[in-house]
Tab-separated table of C-alpha atoms and ligand atoms in Angstrom:
chain	number	residue	atom	x	y	z
A	1277	UNK	CA	1.956	21.432	-14.139
A	1278	UNK	CA	2.749	17.721	-14.950
A	1279	UNK	CA	1.985	16.859	-18.459
A	1280	UNK	CA	4.126	13.972	-19.945
A	1281	UNK	CA	3.281	12.012	-23.344
A	1282	UNK	CA	3.119	8.268	-22.229
A	1283	UNK	CA	2.692	7.295	-25.873
A	1284	UNK	CA	1.182	9.073	-29.001
A	1285	UNK	CA	-2.135	10.563	-27.866
A	1286	UNK	CA	-1.815	9.260	-24.283
A	1287	UNK	CA	-0.839	11.858	-21.736
A	1288	UNK	CA	-0.273	12.005	-18.100
A	1289	UNK	CA	-2.152	15.051	-16.899
A	1290	UNK	CA	-2.447	14.646	-13.159
A	1291	UNK	CA	-0.743	16.600	-10.402
A	1292	UNK	CA	2.442	16.103	-8.149
A	1293	UNK	CA	1.991	16.642	-4.572
A	1294	UNK	CA	5.488	17.299	-3.309
A	1295	UNK	CA	4.470	18.705	0.206
A	1296	UNK	CA	1.974	16.071	1.398
A	1297	UNK	CA	3.466	14.261	4.270
A	1298	UNK	CA	0.465	12.536	5.744
A	1299	UNK	CA	-2.269	10.483	3.867
A	1300	UNK	CA	-5.548	9.507	5.459
A	1301	UNK	CA	-4.446	11.468	8.432
A	1302	UNK	CA	-2.397	8.202	9.224
A	1303	UNK	CA	0.248	7.202	6.590
A	1304	UNK	CA	3.449	9.068	6.583
A	1305	UNK	CA	4.536	10.300	2.959
A	1306	UNK	CA	8.384	10.969	3.346
A	1307	UNK	CA	8.601	11.432	-0.473
A	1308	UNK	CA	5.251	13.259	-1.168
A	1309	UNK	CA	3.050	11.563	-3.845
A	1310	UNK	CA	1.196	12.200	-7.058
A	1311	UNK	CA	-2.364	11.742	-8.321
A	1312	UNK	CA	-1.792	10.547	-11.805
A	1313	UNK	CA	-4.700	11.097	-14.367
A	1314	UNK	CA	-4.321	9.803	-18.171
A	1315	UNK	CA	-5.794	11.300	-21.031
A	1316	UNK	CA	-6.392	8.957	-23.897
A	1317	UNK	CA	-7.610	10.557	-27.467
A	1318	UNK	CA	-8.762	8.137	-29.640
A	1319	UNK	CA	-9.832	8.623	-33.372
A	1320	UNK	CA	-13.374	9.082	-32.298
A	1321	UNK	CA	-13.682	9.398	-28.667
A	1322	UNK	CA	-11.484	10.824	-25.570
A	1323	UNK	CA	-11.278	9.225	-22.127
A	1324	UNK	CA	-9.865	10.270	-18.917
A	1325	UNK	CA	-8.514	7.749	-16.634
A	1326	UNK	CA	-9.321	8.861	-13.060
A	1327	UNK	CA	-8.899	12.420	-11.627
A	1328	UNK	CA	-7.094	14.002	-8.875
A	1329	UNK	CA	-7.439	14.752	-5.107
A	1330	UNK	CA	-9.777	17.922	-4.793
A	1331	UNK	CA	-6.826	19.840	-3.321
A	1332	UNK	CA	-5.221	19.651	-6.860
A	1333	UNK	CA	-8.189	20.238	-8.827
A	1334	UNK	CA	-6.792	23.579	-10.523
A	1335	UNK	CA	-3.853	21.529	-11.644
A	1336	UNK	CA	-5.711	19.076	-13.591
A	1337	UNK	CA	-8.012	21.844	-15.034
A	1338	UNK	CA	-4.922	23.774	-16.336
A	1339	UNK	CA	-3.413	20.632	-17.743
A	1340	UNK	CA	-6.672	19.894	-19.811
A	1341	UNK	CA	-6.683	23.527	-20.845
A	1342	UNK	CA	-2.964	23.560	-21.918
A	1343	UNK	CA	-3.568	20.422	-24.120
A	1344	UNK	CA	-6.818	22.138	-25.558
A	1345	UNK	CA	-8.988	19.380	-24.314
A	1346	UNK	CA	-12.486	20.419	-26.095
A	1347	UNK	CA	-14.215	17.228	-25.022
A	1348	UNK	CA	-14.088	14.204	-22.755
A	1349	UNK	CA	-16.590	11.323	-23.685
A	1350	UNK	CA	-15.430	9.004	-20.745
A	1351	UNK	CA	-14.268	9.539	-17.167
A	1352	UNK	CA	-12.983	6.226	-16.217
A	1353	UNK	CA	-13.252	5.826	-12.346
A	1354	UNK	CA	-11.328	2.797	-11.195
A	1355	UNK	CA	-11.620	3.518	-7.580
A	1356	UNK	CA	-13.936	5.757	-5.686
A	1357	UNK	CA	-11.623	6.930	-3.016
A	1358	UNK	CA	-11.502	10.743	-3.122
A	1359	UNK	CA	-7.900	11.229	-4.142
A	1360	UNK	CA	-8.762	9.708	-7.662
A	1361	UNK	CA	-12.507	10.550	-7.893
A	1362	UNK	CA	-12.788	13.832	-5.978
A	1363	UNK	CA	-12.398	15.916	-9.074
A	1364	UNK	CA	-14.973	13.999	-11.028
A	1365	UNK	CA	-17.781	16.682	-10.440
A	1366	UNK	CA	-15.475	19.478	-11.671
A	1367	UNK	CA	-14.579	17.509	-14.873
A	1368	UNK	CA	-18.380	16.853	-15.411
A	1369	UNK	CA	-19.058	20.614	-14.923
A	1370	UNK	CA	-16.387	21.260	-17.603
A	1371	UNK	CA	-17.537	18.428	-19.822
A	1372	UNK	CA	-21.340	17.989	-19.416
A	1373	UNK	CA	-21.551	15.324	-22.003
A	1374	UNK	CA	-18.970	13.060	-20.308
A	1375	UNK	CA	-20.183	9.689	-18.781
A	1376	UNK	CA	-18.627	8.363	-15.855
A	1377	UNK	CA	-17.658	4.798	-16.700
A	1378	UNK	CA	-17.310	2.459	-13.718
A	1379	UNK	CA	-18.546	-0.935	-12.315
A	1380	UNK	CA	-21.968	-0.911	-10.348
A	1381	UNK	CA	-20.237	-1.016	-6.771
A	1382	UNK	CA	-18.187	1.946	-7.582
A	1383	UNK	CA	-21.060	3.861	-8.970
A	1384	UNK	CA	-23.077	3.458	-5.769
A	1385	UNK	CA	-20.041	4.752	-3.801
A	1386	UNK	CA	-19.596	7.881	-6.060
A	1387	UNK	CA	-23.159	8.525	-5.823
A	1388	UNK	CA	-22.974	8.531	-2.030
A	1389	UNK	CA	-19.546	10.119	-1.777
A	1390	UNK	CA	-19.649	12.981	-4.244
A	1391	UNK	CA	-23.418	13.330	-5.012
A	1392	UNK	CA	-22.891	12.548	-8.673
A	1393	UNK	CA	-26.440	11.759	-10.300
A	1394	UNK	CA	-27.304	8.492	-11.657
A	1395	UNK	CA	-27.689	9.701	-15.305
A	1396	UNK	CA	-24.083	10.604	-15.363
A	1397	UNK	CA	-22.997	6.912	-15.320
A	1398	UNK	CA	-22.376	4.120	-17.578
A	1399	UNK	CA	-21.652	0.823	-15.913
A	1400	UNK	CA	-19.344	-2.004	-16.936
A	1401	UNK	CA	-18.862	-5.457	-15.961
A	1402	UNK	CA	-15.639	-7.590	-15.909
A	1403	UNK	CA	-14.173	-7.803	-19.521
A	1404	UNK	CA	-16.399	-5.319	-20.976
A	1405	UNK	CA	-14.762	-2.953	-23.506
A	1406	UNK	CA	-15.408	0.438	-24.927
A	1407	UNK	CA	-14.087	1.655	-28.251
A	1408	UNK	CA	-12.410	5.091	-28.692
A	1409	UNK	CA	-12.092	4.339	-32.388
A	1410	UNK	CA	-8.566	3.278	-32.773
A	1411	UNK	CA	-8.130	2.400	-29.169
A	1412	UNK	CA	-10.049	-0.070	-26.949
A	1413	UNK	CA	-10.412	0.166	-23.181
A	1414	UNK	CA	-10.978	-3.186	-21.417
A	1415	UNK	CA	-12.216	-3.336	-17.755
A	1416	UNK	CA	-10.961	-5.755	-15.260
A	1417	UNK	CA	-13.176	-6.081	-12.139
A	1418	UNK	CA	-10.433	-6.354	-9.414
A	1419	UNK	CA	-12.111	-6.068	-5.892
A	1420	UNK	CA	-10.207	-5.235	-2.691
A	1421	UNK	CA	-7.121	-3.335	-4.142
A	1422	UNK	CA	-7.847	-1.824	-1.676
A	1423	UNK	CA	-11.457	-1.107	-1.652
A	1424	UNK	CA	-14.341	-3.508	-2.506
A	1425	UNK	CA	-15.092	-1.477	-5.704
A	1426	UNK	CA	-11.709	-1.346	-7.343
A	1427	UNK	CA	-11.195	-2.039	-11.209
A	1428	UNK	CA	-8.393	-2.020	-13.523
A	1429	UNK	CA	-8.329	-0.602	-17.037
A	1430	UNK	CA	-6.334	-2.170	-19.996
A	1431	UNK	CA	-5.781	-0.123	-23.065
A	1432	UNK	CA	-5.453	-3.017	-25.520
A	1433	UNK	CA	-3.696	-1.573	-28.631
A	1434	UNK	CA	-0.939	0.419	-26.699
A	1435	UNK	CA	-0.827	-2.483	-24.064
A	1436	UNK	CA	-1.071	0.004	-20.984
A	1437	UNK	CA	-2.566	-1.287	-17.741
A	1438	UNK	CA	-4.142	1.540	-15.719
A	1439	UNK	CA	-4.430	-0.315	-12.172
A	1440	UNK	CA	-4.963	2.886	-10.148
A	1441	UNK	CA	-3.682	2.066	-6.529
A	1442	UNK	CA	-2.292	-1.129	-7.324
A	1443	UNK	CA	1.471	-1.152	-8.077
A	1444	UNK	CA	1.481	2.518	-6.950
A	1445	UNK	CA	3.910	4.287	-4.777
A	1446	UNK	CA	3.969	7.331	-2.914
A	1447	UNK	CA	6.779	9.185	-4.366
A	1448	UNK	CA	6.693	12.734	-5.937
A	1449	UNK	CA	9.131	12.897	-8.869
A	1450	UNK	CA	9.218	15.028	-12.075
A	1451	UNK	CA	10.329	11.960	-14.210
A	1452	UNK	CA	7.277	10.358	-15.738
A	1453	UNK	CA	8.916	6.860	-16.033
A	1454	UNK	CA	10.697	4.855	-13.364
A	1455	UNK	CA	14.357	5.635	-14.049
A	1456	UNK	CA	15.898	3.265	-11.853
A	1457	UNK	CA	13.872	0.158	-10.548
A	1458	UNK	CA	15.809	0.067	-7.187
A	1459	UNK	CA	14.989	3.689	-6.315
A	1460	UNK	CA	11.353	2.870	-6.749
A	1461	UNK	CA	11.452	-0.448	-5.031
A	1462	UNK	CA	11.293	0.945	-1.473
A	1463	UNK	CA	8.543	3.444	-1.885
A	1464	UNK	CA	6.659	0.700	-3.746
A	1465	UNK	CA	7.241	-1.641	-1.031
A	1466	UNK	CA	6.130	0.841	1.785
A	1467	UNK	CA	3.072	1.575	-0.420
A	1468	UNK	CA	2.172	-2.245	-0.663
A	1469	UNK	CA	2.747	-2.585	3.197
A	1470	UNK	CA	0.624	0.321	4.101
A	1471	UNK	CA	-2.268	0.069	1.713
A	1472	UNK	CA	-2.252	-3.419	-0.106
A	1473	UNK	CA	-0.990	-5.933	2.357
A	1474	UNK	CA	-4.118	-6.717	4.362
A	1475	UNK	CA	-5.587	-8.024	0.874
A	1476	UNK	CA	-2.650	-9.969	-0.066
A	1477	UNK	CA	-4.839	-13.086	-0.956
A	1478	UNK	CA	-7.065	-10.997	-3.347
A	1479	UNK	CA	-4.038	-9.402	-5.086
A	1480	UNK	CA	-2.408	-12.831	-5.589
A	1481	UNK	CA	-5.620	-13.902	-7.672
A	1482	UNK	CA	-5.664	-10.757	-9.541
A	1483	UNK	CA	-1.884	-11.063	-10.329
A	1484	UNK	CA	-2.701	-14.375	-11.905
A	1485	UNK	CA	-5.384	-12.732	-13.979
A	1486	UNK	CA	-2.955	-9.640	-15.044
A	1487	UNK	CA	-0.191	-12.159	-16.051
A	1488	UNK	CA	-2.327	-13.093	-19.110
A	1489	UNK	CA	-2.307	-9.561	-20.321
A	1490	UNK	CA	0.365	-8.546	-22.741
A	1491	UNK	CA	1.456	-5.578	-20.809
A	1492	UNK	CA	4.113	-3.054	-21.983
A	1493	UNK	CA	3.581	-0.281	-19.407
A	1494	UNK	CA	1.927	-0.144	-15.998
A	1495	UNK	CA	0.563	3.405	-15.300
A	1496	UNK	CA	-0.461	3.479	-11.839
A	1497	UNK	CA	-2.290	6.607	-10.202
A	1498	UNK	CA	0.384	7.277	-7.622
A	1499	UNK	CA	4.133	7.461	-8.502
A	1500	UNK	CA	5.978	7.085	-11.823
A	1501	UNK	CA	4.811	4.950	-14.579
A	1502	UNK	CA	6.740	1.426	-15.161
A	1503	UNK	CA	7.957	0.736	-18.546
A	1504	UNK	CA	9.605	-2.384	-17.269
A	1505	UNK	CA	6.263	-3.886	-15.781
A	1506	UNK	CA	7.958	-7.325	-14.972
A	1507	UNK	CA	10.090	-5.501	-12.162
A	1508	UNK	CA	7.191	-4.483	-10.141
A	1509	UNK	CA	5.005	-7.643	-10.847
A	1510	UNK	CA	7.798	-9.789	-9.803
A	1511	UNK	CA	8.145	-7.793	-6.617
A	1512	UNK	CA	4.408	-8.047	-5.958
A	1513	UNK	CA	4.676	-11.964	-6.510
A	1514	UNK	CA	7.266	-11.875	-3.969
A	1515	UNK	CA	5.432	-9.831	-1.488
A	1516	UNK	CA	2.041	-11.638	-1.615
A	1517	UNK	CA	3.745	-15.027	-1.620
A	1518	UNK	CA	3.591	-17.158	1.431
A	1519	UNK	CA	7.289	-17.082	1.917
A	1520	UNK	CA	8.770	-15.348	5.080
A	1521	UNK	CA	12.446	-14.358	5.814
A	1522	UNK	CA	14.516	-15.117	8.550
A	1523	UNK	CA	13.795	-11.791	10.214
A	1524	UNK	CA	12.553	-10.819	13.681
A	1525	UNK	CA	11.052	-7.472	13.974
A	1526	UNK	CA	10.820	-5.803	17.393
A	1527	UNK	CA	8.652	-2.677	17.918
A	1528	UNK	CA	9.230	-1.703	21.537
A	1529	UNK	CA	8.840	1.486	23.802
A	1530	UNK	CA	10.629	1.884	27.114
A	1531	UNK	CA	9.947	4.268	29.786
A	1532	UNK	CA	12.876	3.982	32.344
A	1533	UNK	CA	15.317	1.467	30.470
A	1534	UNK	CA	14.293	-1.889	31.548
A	1535	UNK	CA	12.363	-2.804	28.305
A	1536	UNK	CA	14.963	-1.146	26.474
A	1537	UNK	CA	17.916	-3.218	27.960
A	1538	UNK	CA	15.654	-6.584	27.122
A	1539	UNK	CA	15.343	-5.436	23.693
A	1540	UNK	CA	19.121	-4.646	23.235
A	1541	UNK	CA	20.023	-8.089	24.754
A	1542	UNK	CA	17.420	-10.018	22.627
A	1543	UNK	CA	18.788	-8.091	19.428
A	1544	UNK	CA	22.444	-9.251	20.214
A	1545	UNK	CA	21.183	-12.769	20.965
A	1546	UNK	CA	19.297	-13.062	17.559
A	1547	UNK	CA	22.137	-11.561	15.719
A	1548	UNK	CA	24.431	-14.196	17.161
A	1549	UNK	CA	22.142	-16.965	15.795
A	1550	UNK	CA	22.326	-15.346	12.282
A	1551	UNK	CA	18.855	-13.767	12.260
A	1552	UNK	CA	18.136	-10.444	10.935
A	1553	UNK	CA	16.874	-8.165	13.618
A	1554	UNK	CA	14.816	-4.844	12.998
A	1555	UNK	CA	14.033	-3.070	16.256
A	1556	UNK	CA	11.682	-0.131	16.022
A	1557	UNK	CA	11.619	2.285	18.856
A	1558	UNK	CA	8.112	3.153	18.523
A	1559	UNK	CA	8.532	6.914	19.975
A	1560	UNK	CA	10.999	7.563	17.214
A	1561	UNK	CA	10.154	5.460	14.279
A	1562	UNK	CA	8.100	6.180	11.224
A	1563	UNK	CA	5.473	3.851	11.369
A	1564	UNK	CA	5.792	3.156	7.602
A	1565	UNK	CA	9.052	1.830	8.232
A	1566	UNK	CA	7.610	-0.712	10.684
A	1567	UNK	CA	4.768	-1.462	8.173
A	1568	UNK	CA	7.470	-2.333	5.464
A	1569	UNK	CA	9.477	-4.768	7.736
A	1570	UNK	CA	6.191	-6.556	8.422
A	1571	UNK	CA	6.014	-7.475	4.754
A	1572	UNK	CA	8.642	-10.340	5.065
A	1573	UNK	CA	9.427	-11.067	8.627
A	1574	UNK	CA	8.831	-14.585	10.201
A	1575	UNK	CA	8.385	-13.160	13.825
A	1576	UNK	CA	7.261	-10.033	15.663
A	1577	UNK	CA	8.495	-9.480	19.204
A	1578	UNK	CA	6.493	-6.623	20.871
A	1579	UNK	CA	8.360	-4.923	23.689
A	1580	UNK	CA	6.398	-2.743	26.313
A	1581	UNK	CA	6.471	-1.600	29.757
A	1582	UNK	CA	3.465	-1.653	31.971
A	1583	UNK	CA	1.260	1.498	32.184
A	1584	UNK	CA	-1.820	1.768	34.218
A	1585	UNK	CA	-1.970	-2.124	34.490
A	1586	UNK	CA	-1.890	-2.605	30.493
A	1587	UNK	CA	0.703	-2.091	27.840
A	1588	UNK	CA	2.035	1.228	27.031
A	1589	UNK	CA	-0.188	3.112	24.434
A	1590	UNK	CA	2.668	3.088	21.808
A	1591	UNK	CA	2.825	-0.719	21.859
A	1592	UNK	CA	-0.865	-1.046	21.814
A	1593	UNK	CA	-0.752	1.190	18.365
A	1594	UNK	CA	2.089	-1.022	16.915
A	1595	UNK	CA	0.110	-4.230	17.927
A	1596	UNK	CA	-3.093	-2.649	16.549
A	1597	UNK	CA	-1.325	-1.872	13.152
A	1598	UNK	CA	0.270	-5.246	12.732
A	1599	UNK	CA	-2.952	-6.814	13.378
A	1600	UNK	CA	-4.811	-4.547	10.966
A	1601	UNK	CA	-2.123	-4.952	8.113
A	1602	UNK	CA	-2.332	-8.909	8.382
A	1603	UNK	CA	1.299	-9.720	7.553
A	1604	UNK	CA	2.408	-13.265	6.678
A	1605	UNK	CA	4.071	-13.590	10.251
A	1606	UNK	CA	4.320	-17.017	11.641
A	1607	UNK	CA	5.439	-16.421	15.438
A	1608	UNK	CA	4.955	-13.551	17.898
A	1609	UNK	CA	6.115	-12.997	21.277
A	1610	UNK	CA	6.151	-10.142	24.031
A	1611	UNK	CA	8.789	-8.929	26.253
A	1612	UNK	CA	8.592	-6.272	28.696
A	1613	UNK	CA	8.639	-5.163	32.312
A	1614	UNK	CA	6.162	-4.252	35.193
A	1615	UNK	CA	6.516	-2.513	38.557
A	1616	UNK	CA	3.760	-4.101	40.552
A	1617	UNK	CA	1.547	-6.135	38.230
A	1618	UNK	CA	-0.594	-5.765	35.172
A	1619	UNK	CA	-2.202	-7.578	32.193
A	1620	UNK	CA	0.007	-6.625	29.639
A	1621	UNK	CA	0.440	-9.920	27.820
A	1622	UNK	CA	-3.244	-10.796	27.823
A	1623	UNK	CA	-4.119	-7.364	26.171
A	1624	UNK	CA	-1.408	-7.368	23.560
A	1625	UNK	CA	-1.925	-11.208	22.602
A	1626	UNK	CA	-5.577	-10.445	22.635
A	1627	UNK	CA	-5.108	-7.750	19.890
A	1628	UNK	CA	-3.178	-10.208	17.449
A	1629	UNK	CA	-6.393	-12.205	16.302
A	1630	UNK	CA	-6.153	-11.525	12.837
A	1631	UNK	CA	-2.471	-12.987	12.755
A	1632	UNK	CA	-1.971	-16.754	12.106
A	1633	UNK	CA	0.918	-16.882	14.502
A	1634	UNK	CA	2.202	-19.412	17.149
A	1635	UNK	CA	2.638	-17.167	20.245
A	1636	UNK	CA	6.061	-17.974	21.897
A	1637	UNK	CA	6.352	-17.864	25.685
A	1638	UNK	CA	6.729	-14.171	26.320
A	1639	UNK	CA	9.288	-12.801	28.933
A	1640	UNK	CA	7.779	-10.310	31.397
A	1641	UNK	CA	9.900	-9.273	34.316
A	1642	UNK	CA	9.772	-7.143	37.324
A	1643	UNK	CA	11.940	-4.109	37.486
A	1644	UNK	CA	15.401	-4.034	35.843
A	1645	UNK	CA	16.431	-7.411	34.122
A	1646	UNK	CA	18.519	-9.552	36.283
A	1647	UNK	CA	20.656	-12.681	35.613
A	1648	UNK	CA	17.615	-14.995	35.454
A	1649	UNK	CA	15.895	-12.551	33.256
A	1650	UNK	CA	18.681	-12.488	30.586
A	1651	UNK	CA	18.765	-16.270	30.658
A	1652	UNK	CA	14.871	-16.193	30.001
A	1653	UNK	CA	15.555	-13.767	26.882
A	1654	UNK	CA	18.471	-16.355	25.617
A	1655	UNK	CA	15.705	-19.156	25.786
A	1656	UNK	CA	13.445	-16.988	23.863
A	1657	UNK	CA	16.005	-16.233	21.378
A	1658	UNK	CA	17.077	-20.061	21.222
A	1659	UNK	CA	13.177	-21.050	20.394
A	1660	UNK	CA	12.746	-18.359	17.774
A	1661	UNK	CA	15.944	-19.650	16.235
A	1662	UNK	CA	14.693	-23.359	16.328
A	1663	UNK	CA	11.231	-22.213	15.179
A	1664	UNK	CA	12.913	-20.320	11.994
A	1665	UNK	CA	14.903	-23.464	11.144
A	1666	UNK	CA	11.734	-25.648	10.780
A	1667	UNK	CA	10.716	-22.897	8.000
A	1668	UNK	CA	13.701	-23.775	5.892
A	1669	UNK	CA	14.496	-20.106	5.542
B	305	FEO	FE1	-4.996	6.269	-4.012
B	305	FEO	FE2	-7.179	4.274	-2.497
B	305	FEO	O1	-6.597	5.926	-3.205
């Protein structure tokens, strides 16, 4: 049960998922998540903003029963992904006169994924409005946060923005509102890194549009509600900006200690030059922490031994992830070792094609590092330091 009043006649009626530890069978959720649903009762019409993941269907149904909701006129679908749309068929079954309000692209996806019939929809365009009597919903088409069909809904009189995934956080809490901005900062940044970062350019444009709205509350569909929207909007403005920080992240894996000793040496050399270093042992690390570090870093150095003439599969995974998340990195390099040969550098650098990075001369050694190899790592640290200086960080 998770019913909270957000404002008079506006309730949060979704579900908290305390136990979920993996999303999309990929993303770790160390703090669980929530699927937020908002019930808005106007003087004439009632609207539901999004629904819950089908696993939590009964909780949404119970919440609506507890609030004695005898009619829903509109089910607004901001995003077709099933953690928000998956219970629309059940709500339509309970309230057969309800219309699913969404944009044409989202409608097509909902018809394909949830088999909702055509006559159940009402489609809207950018800036269209629907009146609930004393309350007005305005729809803002905002593609690519993080699917092509996404939109935001703004409740004008109450000045509440319902952005679905945008500004969300995978953070299960019994508190309806953010109590401590800095407590939510890290989960929100992790969420941005994993879900939103590949669409940084689109989000930047949407933020400009959102700034024109007079927002009092941001009510996302994951995590707590922001009653200080400026905090999360400023955080997003920083994350999507082109600014990078004086940081080097080093995702690495080592089988027999050679690559590990190179990484340790490089970490110390970079620290001596005043650079923030974040090494991630890929066999131990939560991949979400690596994603968070990618938000701000200027440089990535991937460390890998050679396995079957190529990089270690864990390093391949990290390279694939970094490339897919499209962070604003400026420089990349590779360090590692081999026993008798291989194409580790070619394979890893060939995987970073989405990144607009300058590749700094890799350091690849045979066996355990020797004096000359450590000197090569010193030269890599020097070059990275010089490159960072050119960015005026
Ligand atoms: Fe929370 Fe894109 O779904």
